[in-house]
XYZ file of C-alpha atoms in Angstrom:
751
model
C -8.121 13.082 10.746
C -5.300 10.709 9.840
C -5.109 8.913 6.537
C -2.583 6.984 4.508
C -3.690 8.870 1.394
C -3.987 12.363 2.863
C -7.155 14.328 3.499
C -9.457 12.404 1.206
C -12.644 12.810 3.259
C -13.995 15.658 5.336
C -16.790 16.036 7.874
C -19.182 18.873 7.129
C -21.520 20.115 9.823
C -25.118 20.446 8.662
C -26.904 21.060 11.928
C -25.887 21.577 15.525
C -28.315 21.103 18.393
C -27.673 19.931 21.920
C -28.746 16.588 23.346
C -29.858 14.503 20.363
C -31.055 11.092 21.545
C -32.506 9.430 18.431
C -32.569 9.895 14.654
C -34.040 8.362 11.503
C -33.711 9.240 7.817
C -35.877 9.186 4.696
C -34.346 9.480 1.226
C -35.967 10.904 -1.885
C -34.542 11.267 -5.365
C -33.051 14.682 -4.651
C -32.921 15.137 -0.887
C -32.572 13.515 2.524
C -34.966 14.160 5.397
C -33.708 13.676 8.953
C -35.946 13.365 12.012
C -34.069 14.080 15.245
C -35.398 13.566 18.770
C -33.936 15.762 21.507
C -33.622 14.986 25.186
C -36.216 17.737 25.761
C -38.653 15.506 23.806
C -38.783 17.986 20.928
C -38.727 16.796 17.334
C -36.486 18.363 14.674
C -37.144 17.814 10.956
C -34.293 18.748 8.624
C -34.307 18.513 4.810
C -31.069 19.018 2.868
C -32.570 19.993 -0.480
C -31.701 23.341 -2.064
C -32.221 25.509 -0.116
C -32.112 23.404 3.063
C -34.947 23.838 5.509
C -35.631 22.926 9.095
C -38.778 22.516 11.213
C -38.957 22.423 14.994
C -41.911 20.573 16.539
C -42.199 21.065 20.317
C -43.531 17.893 21.879
C -45.450 17.445 25.141
C -43.179 17.092 28.141
C -45.372 14.577 29.991
C -43.734 11.267 30.789
C -46.392 9.403 28.863
C -45.696 11.442 25.728
C -41.947 10.850 25.771
C -40.799 9.689 22.334
C -39.291 6.225 22.618
C -39.031 5.284 18.933
C -39.834 6.559 15.442
C -39.741 5.268 11.871
C -40.359 6.571 8.360
C -42.588 4.891 5.833
C -40.387 3.349 3.163
C -42.260 4.868 0.223
C -43.362 8.352 1.333
C -42.524 11.214 3.675
C -44.634 9.999 6.585
C -43.145 9.649 10.044
C -44.492 7.273 12.685
C -43.713 8.354 16.260
C -44.349 6.178 19.299
C -44.748 7.657 22.788
C -44.058 5.980 26.104
C -47.789 5.466 26.655
C -47.945 3.653 23.283
C -49.739 6.559 21.609
C -48.851 6.663 17.920
C -48.432 9.884 15.957
C -48.455 10.082 12.167
C -46.439 13.141 11.112
C -47.033 14.210 7.509
C -43.578 15.574 6.774
C -44.162 16.683 3.191
C -47.159 18.798 4.215
C -45.032 20.400 6.928
C -42.208 21.325 4.564
C -44.454 22.205 1.619
C -47.743 23.546 2.990
C -50.442 24.244 0.431
C -52.650 27.297 0.472
C -56.027 26.525 1.982
C -54.934 23.193 3.437
C -56.182 23.277 7.035
C -55.748 19.611 7.816
C -53.775 18.548 10.830
C -50.174 17.716 10.035
C -50.114 15.167 12.866
C -52.591 12.312 13.254
C -52.961 10.755 16.698
C -53.687 7.069 17.261
C -54.375 6.345 20.923
C -54.510 2.820 22.331
C -57.973 1.663 23.320
C -58.481 0.269 26.822
C -58.137 -3.472 26.940
C -55.986 -3.693 23.834
C -52.461 -5.169 24.122
C -51.002 -1.742 23.400
C -52.719 -0.208 26.429
C -50.383 -2.067 28.803
C -47.311 -2.111 26.579
C -44.040 -0.404 27.431
C -42.787 0.241 23.875
C -39.107 0.134 23.032
C -39.077 -0.088 19.216
C -41.322 0.572 16.252
C -41.278 0.075 12.505
C -43.607 0.758 9.589
C -44.856 -2.098 7.435
C -46.941 -1.712 4.289
C -48.160 -5.148 3.120
C -48.109 -5.598 -0.629
C -50.087 -8.822 -0.952
C -53.608 -8.330 -2.332
C -55.224 -9.768 0.803
C -54.220 -6.802 2.962
C -53.341 -3.294 1.827
C -53.287 -1.024 4.881
C -50.298 0.536 6.639
C -49.287 -1.350 9.766
C -47.310 -0.149 12.745
C -45.332 -2.899 14.472
C -44.510 -2.103 18.099
C -41.983 -3.974 20.231
C -42.119 -4.028 24.036
C -39.651 -4.238 26.870
C -40.481 -7.868 27.714
C -40.641 -9.135 24.154
C -44.161 -8.220 23.030
C -44.764 -7.532 19.341
C -48.081 -5.891 18.464
C -49.488 -5.066 15.025
C -51.595 -1.884 14.814
C -53.654 -0.663 11.864
C -52.491 2.912 11.265
C -55.751 3.859 9.548
C -58.227 2.664 12.165
C -56.016 2.210 15.231
C -57.245 -1.350 15.711
C -54.895 -3.972 17.115
C -54.618 -6.678 14.475
C -52.503 -9.270 16.223
C -49.589 -9.941 18.510
C -46.732 -12.309 19.154
C -43.642 -12.288 21.326
C -40.017 -13.257 21.846
C -38.132 -14.098 25.026
C -36.281 -10.853 25.676
C -36.649 -7.090 25.597
C -36.764 -5.784 22.034
C -34.143 -3.255 20.979
C -34.959 -2.657 17.305
C -37.395 -3.858 14.652
C -36.473 -3.916 10.960
C -38.251 -4.906 7.760
C -36.314 -7.128 5.345
C -37.654 -7.335 1.807
C -36.098 -10.330 0.063
C -36.601 -9.637 -3.621
C -35.044 -12.947 -4.673
C -37.686 -14.987 -2.840
C -40.529 -12.422 -2.900
C -40.852 -12.533 0.873
C -40.979 -9.867 3.582
C -39.578 -10.564 7.037
C -39.614 -8.836 10.380
C -36.125 -8.843 11.911
C -36.222 -8.557 15.704
C -33.060 -7.549 17.552
C -33.157 -8.031 21.306
C -31.247 -6.135 23.946
C -29.162 -9.214 24.762
C -28.008 -9.532 21.131
C -30.385 -12.300 20.045
C -31.838 -12.053 16.540
C -35.254 -13.352 15.528
C -37.169 -13.474 12.269
C -40.874 -13.528 11.499
C -42.332 -14.106 8.042
C -44.751 -11.270 7.320
C -45.762 -12.064 3.757
C -44.886 -14.191 0.754
C -45.955 -13.012 -2.672
C -45.490 -16.386 -4.338
C -48.188 -18.033 -2.221
C -50.207 -14.915 -1.398
C -49.551 -15.310 2.318
C -49.804 -12.500 4.873
C -49.232 -12.923 8.608
C -52.262 -10.747 9.334
C -54.676 -12.644 7.116
C -53.394 -16.097 6.111
C -55.525 -18.159 3.762
C -55.683 -21.941 3.307
C -53.661 -23.540 0.555
C -54.128 -26.706 -1.402
C -51.771 -29.637 -1.197
C -50.361 -28.617 -4.553
C -49.328 -25.221 -3.161
C -47.276 -26.665 -0.325
C -44.256 -27.116 -2.539
C -44.001 -23.389 -3.086
C -44.140 -22.359 0.557
C -41.051 -21.148 2.364
C -39.498 -24.010 4.271
C -37.151 -22.052 6.497
C -39.808 -19.879 8.120
C -42.856 -21.693 9.432
C -45.629 -24.134 8.516
C -48.401 -22.119 6.940
C -50.943 -24.917 7.412
C -50.874 -24.315 11.160
C -51.721 -20.631 10.871
C -55.204 -19.476 11.863
C -56.726 -16.090 11.048
C -55.535 -13.538 13.580
C -58.841 -11.729 13.911
C -60.473 -14.852 15.354
C -58.619 -14.318 18.623
C -60.326 -10.935 19.085
C -64.082 -10.384 19.312
C -65.147 -9.510 15.795
C -67.909 -7.156 16.972
C -65.512 -5.288 19.210
C -62.947 -4.914 16.457
C -65.569 -3.449 14.151
C -66.780 -1.058 16.838
C -63.245 0.163 17.488
C -62.789 0.889 13.825
C -66.134 2.688 13.567
C -65.340 4.693 16.687
C -62.059 5.904 15.246
C -63.685 6.844 11.931
C -66.490 8.663 13.778
C -63.988 10.714 15.774
C -62.088 11.667 12.619
C -65.316 12.718 10.847
C -66.381 14.916 13.740
C -63.007 16.632 14.034
C -62.653 17.383 10.300
C -64.970 20.455 10.046
C -63.576 22.019 13.184
C -61.070 24.794 13.111
C -57.656 23.289 12.674
C -54.838 24.128 15.038
C -51.122 24.305 14.490
C -48.834 21.323 14.845
C -47.649 22.362 18.275
C -51.149 22.689 19.737
C -52.202 19.452 18.066
C -49.480 17.514 19.789
C -49.756 19.285 23.138
C -53.529 18.878 23.339
C -53.316 15.104 23.658
C -54.249 14.248 27.274
C -52.258 11.733 29.182
C -55.243 9.457 29.646
C -53.602 6.083 29.356
C -51.867 5.065 32.536
C -49.533 2.109 32.629
C -50.249 -0.457 35.267
C -47.369 -1.476 37.423
C -45.797 -4.385 35.667
C -43.564 -7.060 37.068
C -40.243 -7.642 35.338
C -39.317 -10.820 37.133
C -37.019 -13.318 35.519
C -39.931 -15.711 35.100
C -41.860 -13.215 33.022
C -38.932 -12.460 30.773
C -37.985 -16.089 30.355
C -41.457 -17.230 29.451
C -42.155 -14.267 27.176
C -44.886 -11.643 27.242
C -48.312 -12.105 28.730
C -50.249 -10.923 25.637
C -51.700 -13.719 23.479
C -49.880 -14.851 20.358
C -52.342 -14.656 17.497
C -50.075 -16.068 14.837
C -46.828 -17.893 14.217
C -44.073 -17.033 16.654
C -40.691 -15.676 15.564
C -37.832 -18.099 15.270
C -34.180 -17.371 16.080
C -31.698 -16.543 13.345
C -29.000 -19.126 13.877
C -26.733 -17.888 11.100
C -25.791 -14.704 12.927
C -25.571 -15.844 16.531
C -22.856 -14.014 18.530
C -22.602 -11.377 15.813
C -23.775 -7.819 15.429
C -26.080 -7.771 12.450
C -28.853 -5.707 10.908
C -30.663 -5.126 7.648
C -28.611 -3.150 5.139
C -28.328 -2.785 1.376
C -26.030 -4.602 -1.045
C -26.131 -3.912 -4.798
C -29.492 -2.189 -4.407
C -31.109 -5.099 -2.550
C -31.790 -5.565 1.135
C -29.875 -8.259 2.969
C -28.429 -9.034 6.382
C -24.943 -7.699 7.096
C -23.075 -9.056 10.114
C -20.033 -8.000 12.092
C -17.791 -10.506 13.853
C -14.564 -9.232 15.389
C -13.062 -7.135 12.559
C -14.823 -8.991 9.742
C -17.934 -7.874 7.859
C -20.101 -10.627 6.371
C -22.528 -9.690 3.598
C -24.980 -12.477 2.844
C -25.989 -13.091 -0.727
C -29.663 -12.729 0.109
C -31.364 -12.460 3.451
C -30.695 -15.597 5.464
C -28.607 -17.393 2.861
C -25.347 -17.799 4.761
C -23.595 -19.843 2.079
C -20.435 -18.187 0.756
C -21.013 -14.646 2.018
C -18.802 -11.772 0.945
C -16.190 -11.258 3.656
C -14.476 -7.945 4.349
C -11.569 -7.675 6.743
C -11.190 -4.328 8.480
C -7.918 -2.884 9.672
C -7.679 -3.723 13.353
C -8.640 -0.739 15.466
C -10.753 -0.230 18.566
C -13.904 -2.055 19.606
C -16.569 -1.510 16.969
C -19.873 -0.262 18.401
C -21.823 0.360 15.173
C -21.161 -0.229 11.501
C -22.639 0.771 8.159
C -21.959 -1.132 4.942
C -22.314 0.298 1.445
C -21.119 -1.034 -1.884
C -18.195 1.414 -1.845
C -17.433 2.112 1.811
C -17.670 0.623 5.284
C -18.149 3.022 8.205
C -17.501 1.985 11.798
C -18.034 3.667 15.151
C -15.328 2.724 17.648
C -14.149 3.472 21.187
C -17.585 4.093 22.599
C -18.681 6.194 19.637
C -15.823 8.705 19.841
C -14.024 7.513 16.696
C -15.266 7.161 13.124
C -13.313 4.996 10.668
C -13.903 4.791 6.934
C -12.810 1.788 4.863
C -12.988 0.969 1.174
C -15.210 -2.022 0.503
C -13.217 -2.988 -2.570
C -9.853 -2.830 -0.822
C -10.795 -4.726 2.324
C -12.697 -7.530 0.615
C -10.993 -10.852 1.233
C -9.757 -12.516 -1.942
C -7.549 -15.518 -2.499
C -4.827 -13.494 -4.209
C -4.695 -10.609 -1.736
C -2.559 -10.177 1.344
C -4.003 -10.095 4.839
C -2.703 -6.611 5.606
C -5.704 -4.343 5.187
C -4.144 -1.072 6.336
C -4.366 0.262 2.789
C -8.169 -0.106 2.890
C -8.544 2.566 5.580
C -9.403 5.871 3.913
C -9.576 7.967 7.053
C -10.465 8.314 10.722
C -12.195 11.084 12.690
C -12.105 11.581 16.454
C -14.829 13.314 18.480
C -14.004 15.158 21.692
C -15.748 17.030 24.510
C -18.287 14.309 25.176
C -19.506 14.030 21.588
C -20.363 10.450 20.603
C -21.825 8.850 17.485
C -25.469 7.813 17.805
C -26.144 6.511 14.310
C -24.883 6.443 10.714
C -26.997 6.573 7.564
C -26.245 5.908 3.931
C -26.802 8.930 1.686
C -26.201 9.610 -1.965
C -23.069 11.603 -2.752
C -24.628 13.512 -5.646
C -27.130 15.007 -3.241
C -24.419 16.768 -1.293
C -23.555 20.226 -2.535
C -20.069 21.252 -1.564
C -20.374 25.000 -1.915
C -23.561 25.301 0.132
C -23.179 26.134 3.816
C -26.160 24.699 5.630
C -24.734 24.727 9.149
C -27.488 25.633 11.576
C -27.457 26.208 15.306
C -30.498 25.643 17.497
C -30.851 26.107 21.220
C -33.911 25.820 23.487
C -33.870 29.604 23.937
C -34.234 30.190 20.223
C -37.352 28.199 19.295
C -37.968 29.370 15.767
C -40.444 27.013 14.194
C -39.018 27.300 10.707
C -35.490 28.229 9.709
C -34.657 28.326 6.018
C -31.228 29.072 4.626
C -31.913 31.262 1.592
C -29.251 31.407 -1.082
C -29.141 33.503 -4.197
C -29.665 31.843 -7.515
C -26.170 32.751 -8.632
C -24.728 30.806 -5.720
C -26.669 27.728 -6.762
C -25.338 27.949 -10.289
C -21.783 27.612 -9.000
C -22.602 24.614 -6.838
C -20.421 21.646 -7.778
C -22.155 18.324 -8.077
C -20.106 15.260 -7.348
C -21.543 12.468 -9.471
C -18.524 10.202 -9.157
C -19.197 8.817 -5.696
C -22.704 7.434 -5.256
C -22.548 6.464 -1.579
C -21.492 8.564 1.380
C -22.525 8.753 5.000
C -24.494 11.002 7.337
C -23.370 10.864 10.968
C -25.600 11.816 13.872
C -23.904 12.537 17.190
C -25.469 13.709 20.419
C -24.645 17.289 19.380
C -24.395 17.505 15.596
C -25.616 16.234 12.247
C -22.676 15.739 9.852
C -22.304 14.754 6.240
C -19.150 12.861 5.318
C -18.014 14.293 2.014
C -15.003 14.197 -0.272
C -12.428 16.948 0.123
C -11.951 17.103 -3.652
C -12.965 15.002 -6.611
C -11.574 11.446 -6.560
C -9.901 12.083 -9.921
C -7.984 15.022 -8.452
C -6.896 13.008 -5.424
C -5.633 10.224 -7.680
C -3.931 12.723 -9.990
C -2.061 14.331 -7.089
C -0.792 10.950 -5.915
C 0.371 10.073 -9.440
C 2.250 13.354 -9.813
C 3.834 12.767 -6.413
C 5.059 9.351 -7.557
C 2.741 7.415 -5.227
C 1.429 5.069 -7.900
C 0.419 2.395 -5.383
C -1.716 4.883 -3.476
C -3.245 6.143 -6.714
C -4.128 2.614 -7.781
C -5.692 1.874 -4.379
C -7.747 5.067 -4.518
C -8.978 4.312 -8.024
C -10.172 0.921 -6.830
C -11.708 2.422 -3.710
C -13.709 5.041 -5.603
C -14.451 2.861 -8.667
C -12.641 5.323 -10.930
C -10.926 4.352 -14.175
C -7.290 5.292 -13.578
C -6.182 5.113 -17.213
C -7.416 8.569 -18.302
C -5.846 10.053 -15.173
C -2.515 8.370 -15.943
C -2.677 9.710 -19.484
C -3.382 13.204 -18.193
C -0.439 12.967 -15.793
C 1.777 11.718 -18.628
C 0.833 14.728 -20.750
C 1.770 17.050 -17.917
C 5.078 15.285 -17.340
C 5.768 15.522 -21.056
C 5.095 19.256 -20.995
C 7.581 19.537 -18.136
C 10.197 17.728 -20.292
C 10.215 14.747 -17.936
C 10.306 12.149 -20.671
C 11.150 9.081 -18.597
C 8.212 9.689 -16.254
C 5.919 10.483 -19.171
C 6.901 7.325 -21.034
C 6.258 5.205 -17.933
C 2.845 6.768 -17.342
C 1.860 6.383 -20.999
C 2.725 2.711 -20.812
C 0.757 2.241 -17.585
C -2.251 4.096 -18.973
C -2.430 1.680 -21.904
C -3.133 4.601 -24.175
C -3.303 3.930 -27.881
C 0.356 3.413 -28.880
C 0.064 5.661 -31.904
C -1.302 8.459 -29.751
C 1.595 8.060 -27.335
C 4.159 8.222 -30.127
C 2.521 11.279 -31.677
C 2.507 13.114 -28.363
C 6.154 12.310 -27.806
C 6.939 13.417 -31.340
C 5.033 16.671 -30.882
C 7.243 17.474 -27.911
C 10.222 17.659 -30.270
C 12.367 15.131 -28.427
C 12.962 12.623 -31.185
C 15.516 10.572 -29.303
C 12.816 9.685 -26.755
C 10.464 8.895 -29.605
C 13.022 6.537 -31.110
C 13.661 4.859 -27.786
C 9.968 4.496 -27.067
C 9.149 3.236 -30.555
C 11.984 0.726 -30.529
C 10.897 -0.634 -27.173
C 7.276 -0.660 -28.228
C 7.876 -2.525 -31.464
C 10.137 -5.054 -29.782
C 7.937 -5.817 -26.783
C 4.422 -5.371 -28.144
C 2.416 -8.496 -28.724
C 0.987 -8.867 -32.243
C -2.496 -8.530 -30.779
C -1.630 -5.235 -29.092
C -0.974 -3.346 -32.343
C -2.876 -3.459 -35.579
C -1.081 -3.532 -38.925
C -1.995 0.103 -39.555
C -0.701 1.172 -36.145
C 2.581 -0.645 -36.733
C 2.882 1.078 -40.118
C 2.379 4.566 -38.662
C 4.650 3.940 -35.693
C 7.410 2.561 -37.924
C 7.134 5.556 -40.251
C 7.435 7.873 -37.256
C 10.561 6.000 -36.217
C 12.056 6.528 -39.700
C 11.333 10.244 -39.547
C 12.705 10.504 -36.008
C 15.973 8.790 -36.938
C 16.282 10.987 -40.014
C 15.801 14.121 -37.935
C 18.393 12.970 -35.411
C 20.963 12.178 -38.107
C 20.570 15.643 -39.592
C 21.260 17.240 -36.209
C 23.895 14.804 -34.986
C 27.578 15.588 -34.658
C 30.153 13.485 -36.447
C 30.776 11.482 -33.294
C 27.088 10.730 -32.711
C 26.282 10.155 -36.353
C 28.024 6.792 -36.620
C 26.141 5.409 -33.615
C 22.762 6.730 -34.753
C 23.311 5.533 -38.299
C 24.045 2.021 -37.070
C 20.805 2.010 -35.047
C 18.862 3.376 -38.004
C 20.207 0.701 -40.328
C 19.356 -1.930 -37.763
C 15.774 -0.672 -37.620
C 15.512 -0.684 -41.412
C 16.912 -4.186 -41.495
C 14.695 -5.754 -38.818
C 11.464 -3.815 -39.238
C 9.144 -4.921 -41.995
C 6.262 -2.541 -41.290
C 7.459 0.883 -42.504
C 6.515 2.326 -45.879
C 9.608 1.685 -48.029
C 8.766 4.242 -50.706
C 8.174 6.888 -48.053
C 11.398 5.905 -46.351
C 13.436 6.244 -49.587
C 11.922 9.655 -50.299
C 12.551 10.954 -46.775
C 16.110 9.669 -46.692
C 16.789 10.924 -50.229
C 15.503 14.408 -49.515
C 17.689 14.438 -46.419
C 20.656 13.256 -48.603
C 21.548 10.424 -46.260
C 23.417 8.557 -48.972
C 24.739 5.796 -46.755
C 21.181 4.927 -45.788
C 20.073 5.124 -49.435
C 22.839 2.732 -50.396
C 21.685 0.343 -47.646
C 18.119 0.471 -48.934
C 19.259 -0.239 -52.470
C 21.707 -3.011 -51.622
C 20.164 -4.704 -48.584
C 16.465 -4.056 -49.132
C 16.477 -4.354 -52.923
C 14.874 -0.962 -53.520
C 16.801 -0.313 -56.774
C 14.081 1.422 -58.703
C 13.028 3.645 -55.799
C 16.625 4.716 -55.113
C 17.287 5.342 -58.838
C 14.249 7.629 -58.943
C 15.638 9.633 -56.050
C 19.135 9.737 -57.615
C 17.785 11.003 -60.920
C 15.946 13.726 -59.060
C 19.033 14.734 -57.103
C 21.444 14.749 -60.061
C 19.077 16.669 -62.313
C 18.465 19.495 -59.852
C 19.791 22.909 -60.836
C 19.666 24.448 -57.379
C 22.618 25.789 -55.452
C 22.589 22.793 -53.153
C 23.018 20.455 -56.104
C 26.457 21.924 -56.768
C 27.647 20.387 -53.523
C 25.997 17.037 -54.065
C 29.289 15.389 -54.940
C 30.613 16.446 -51.536
C 27.855 14.694 -49.634
C 29.070 11.884 -47.421
C 28.546 8.504 -49.021
C 27.302 9.919 -52.331
C 30.069 8.462 -54.554
C 29.823 5.114 -52.794
C 26.164 5.133 -53.741
C 26.711 6.284 -57.337
C 29.486 3.753 -57.988
C 27.594 0.807 -56.516
C 27.872 -2.172 -58.866
C 24.205 -3.114 -58.431
C 23.311 -0.254 -60.783
C 24.768 -2.133 -63.768
C 21.393 -3.611 -64.567
C 19.817 -0.180 -64.269
C 22.357 1.238 -66.731
C 21.305 -1.434 -69.187
C 17.581 -0.948 -68.662
C 17.283 2.842 -68.291
C 18.887 4.970 -70.988
C 17.873 8.188 -69.249
C 19.658 7.210 -66.061
C 22.699 5.991 -68.028
C 23.036 9.308 -69.868
C 22.531 11.387 -66.716
C 24.829 9.187 -64.674
C 27.670 9.208 -67.211
C 27.494 12.981 -67.644
C 27.536 13.543 -63.895
C 30.493 11.186 -63.433
C 32.543 12.762 -66.246
C 31.814 16.249 -64.937
C 33.049 15.399 -61.430
C 35.924 12.985 -62.096
C 38.374 15.413 -60.599
C 36.557 15.098 -57.240
C 36.568 11.309 -57.197
C 38.919 9.248 -55.062
C 40.931 6.321 -56.339
C 38.677 3.780 -54.623
C 35.636 5.272 -56.286
C 37.407 5.206 -59.675
C 38.028 1.512 -59.267
C 34.343 0.963 -58.455
C 33.317 3.058 -61.473
C 35.620 0.935 -63.643
C 33.711 -2.139 -62.515
C 30.396 -0.396 -63.080
C 31.305 0.763 -66.626
C 33.087 -2.456 -67.599
C 33.016 -2.532 -71.453
C 33.662 -6.256 -71.448
C 30.166 -6.773 -70.102
C 28.268 -7.929 -73.220
C 24.999 -6.524 -71.934
C 26.475 -3.138 -71.143
C 28.716 -2.716 -74.235
C 25.954 -1.636 -76.690
C 24.610 0.880 -74.198
C 28.033 2.390 -73.570
C 28.801 2.547 -77.305
C 25.540 4.280 -77.973
C 25.928 6.743 -75.119
C 29.502 7.678 -75.953
C 28.776 7.778 -79.710
C 26.026 10.272 -79.124
C 28.344 12.159 -76.876
C 31.157 12.223 -79.482
C 28.772 13.345 -82.192
C 27.505 16.077 -79.966
C 31.035 17.205 -79.191
C 32.006 17.095 -82.901
C 29.026 19.229 -83.894
C 29.818 21.658 -81.151
C 33.441 21.897 -82.297
C 32.372 22.586 -85.913
C 30.012 25.277 -84.748
C 32.826 26.888 -82.849
C 35.130 26.805 -85.896
C 32.482 28.333 -88.143
C 31.859 31.075 -85.670
C 35.593 31.827 -85.539
C 35.798 31.947 -89.359
C 33.134 34.603 -89.557
């Protein structure tokens, strides 16, 4: 396997058996059932539930009993098998896998063509199962296609032939298209020459059914489908067959079933092998005239009409957004129609140019293609290869992987399966050979093994591949989140983004997780980039950076964030918290900085305090004051006008009696703060501060420089009329206190 993103996908072998020639699938809520036809004409039933189980049904080896086509019922585990002699077999798959005690009914019901019916001379090439849902007809119908274009409708309950029509070429496949938007059901006919035809089977809006059309009033004509056929020209299909004969055929079939019910039931193998090869095909002419003019059987209803919208394209019925539609392939482009035959503005997907595409499977998440004669499997992302006006034409990035098959192994078919149904830890690889014909092989696992089974609920659509040798399941190597995470850690952000889009995974939590890991590894630049790309809550990003202890990165990140963030990106509360964290980070850096770094950091801090209006000023003054960053305190008092807050901090510092307070006068910038002239008004208004301030200044005058003395002279200017009474009062009290103290000393000396 080669892939631009590494080993994202892996092929897991579920079953190996030689010479597979055909396969169909039925999906339930918790399992997938595969029906495989071998070249030996044996039928293999495989169910991938837990534990997986397998059933081998030997089939008669007569030429007339050779299986040419098979189809599941869309709503239950019933398999319709068509033999070469046009004998139909109803295989009750659920009863085979889950037999009930005492149930002796046959697990295979046989519907043989009656002589003279169109099916008695039909060489079948395709079959499908149709269950009408209109009230006028409620029986299961088998639709058989022939090698010269015949299409015959058979009642699967009575075996009666209900009608027929034809196209102009050998039929390759028949498919049922249920258009939910228009409440119509169509038969899609794909011929061997590539032509596509459509036939309206039923319309719920008008109560129409191809098998039993009813007349409509003139008022109802406006509601009839206009792109299909004229319902007024339809006649009841039973009128073309003798009514008495049709009733007798039905009674005959019911009589046979009643007689066989009380008899001793036989096993599935004997039931199938006991069918005699009674119906012999007449020699039929395949001249060009016969093929050109269509089949010889009568057309009992409206004829199919060609699908012009998908001419010269490979197309079939597939699913888009949970609804059936027609998906077409032209060159290396996939066209997904909005609904059925509506070809207006289809979704277009461009695949990376590879080999010639033989088969393709579209899902909402992936596109699977079989190339080079079925020897190569390519997997593309639907999201990445969808054509958009703003995307480049290079679609190489949309290819998630390729697988090559060797030794004559080729892809027969591909089926959509649900990813959550695939259990990674369960080994269900089986090997079957004709020599080992065990009828039932069950892989039994212990309960403890099941408990450790990992369920992958992220990817909802994967693929089952059937080759001529093996049944595979295409699974993820690891969880998509882990693949994306590995690419992010490796620096391949483009690949990670492509993978997140391919797997419909939100990349933001993965980016945040990668950022946390980079942060733990002390890779701050990478972590900051990933946090920004993840669009994580800014406050959470800052807190995680702060918790790492690298405050310089916090400061850088916060500064960039506050400068570049749009007002709508951050709430007022988030800006407050982030700004407060920036204040604390700068404070912590200044306390640890050397004298050379301190000047630079202090300038940045003052710039932040000057330009930022979101931090808590009271908190900032307290933090800076406790850290004794006097230059910053002076800036807050002078430039930010926080006089009262700074005075409160100064009073607290100068009144402390701790050991650290003895060295307060040695703190850088302290005397510039204390002698600041803006405190003149505070000296006038606050007697407590004036007393404390004057005492502190007088006690430390011997440590004051000449410049500070000049500033103190301006601060304590006695010519200031507002300050003079305060100074007189303070120094008078001081003189009286000193006089009393001196008298006390003299008295004590006298005694």
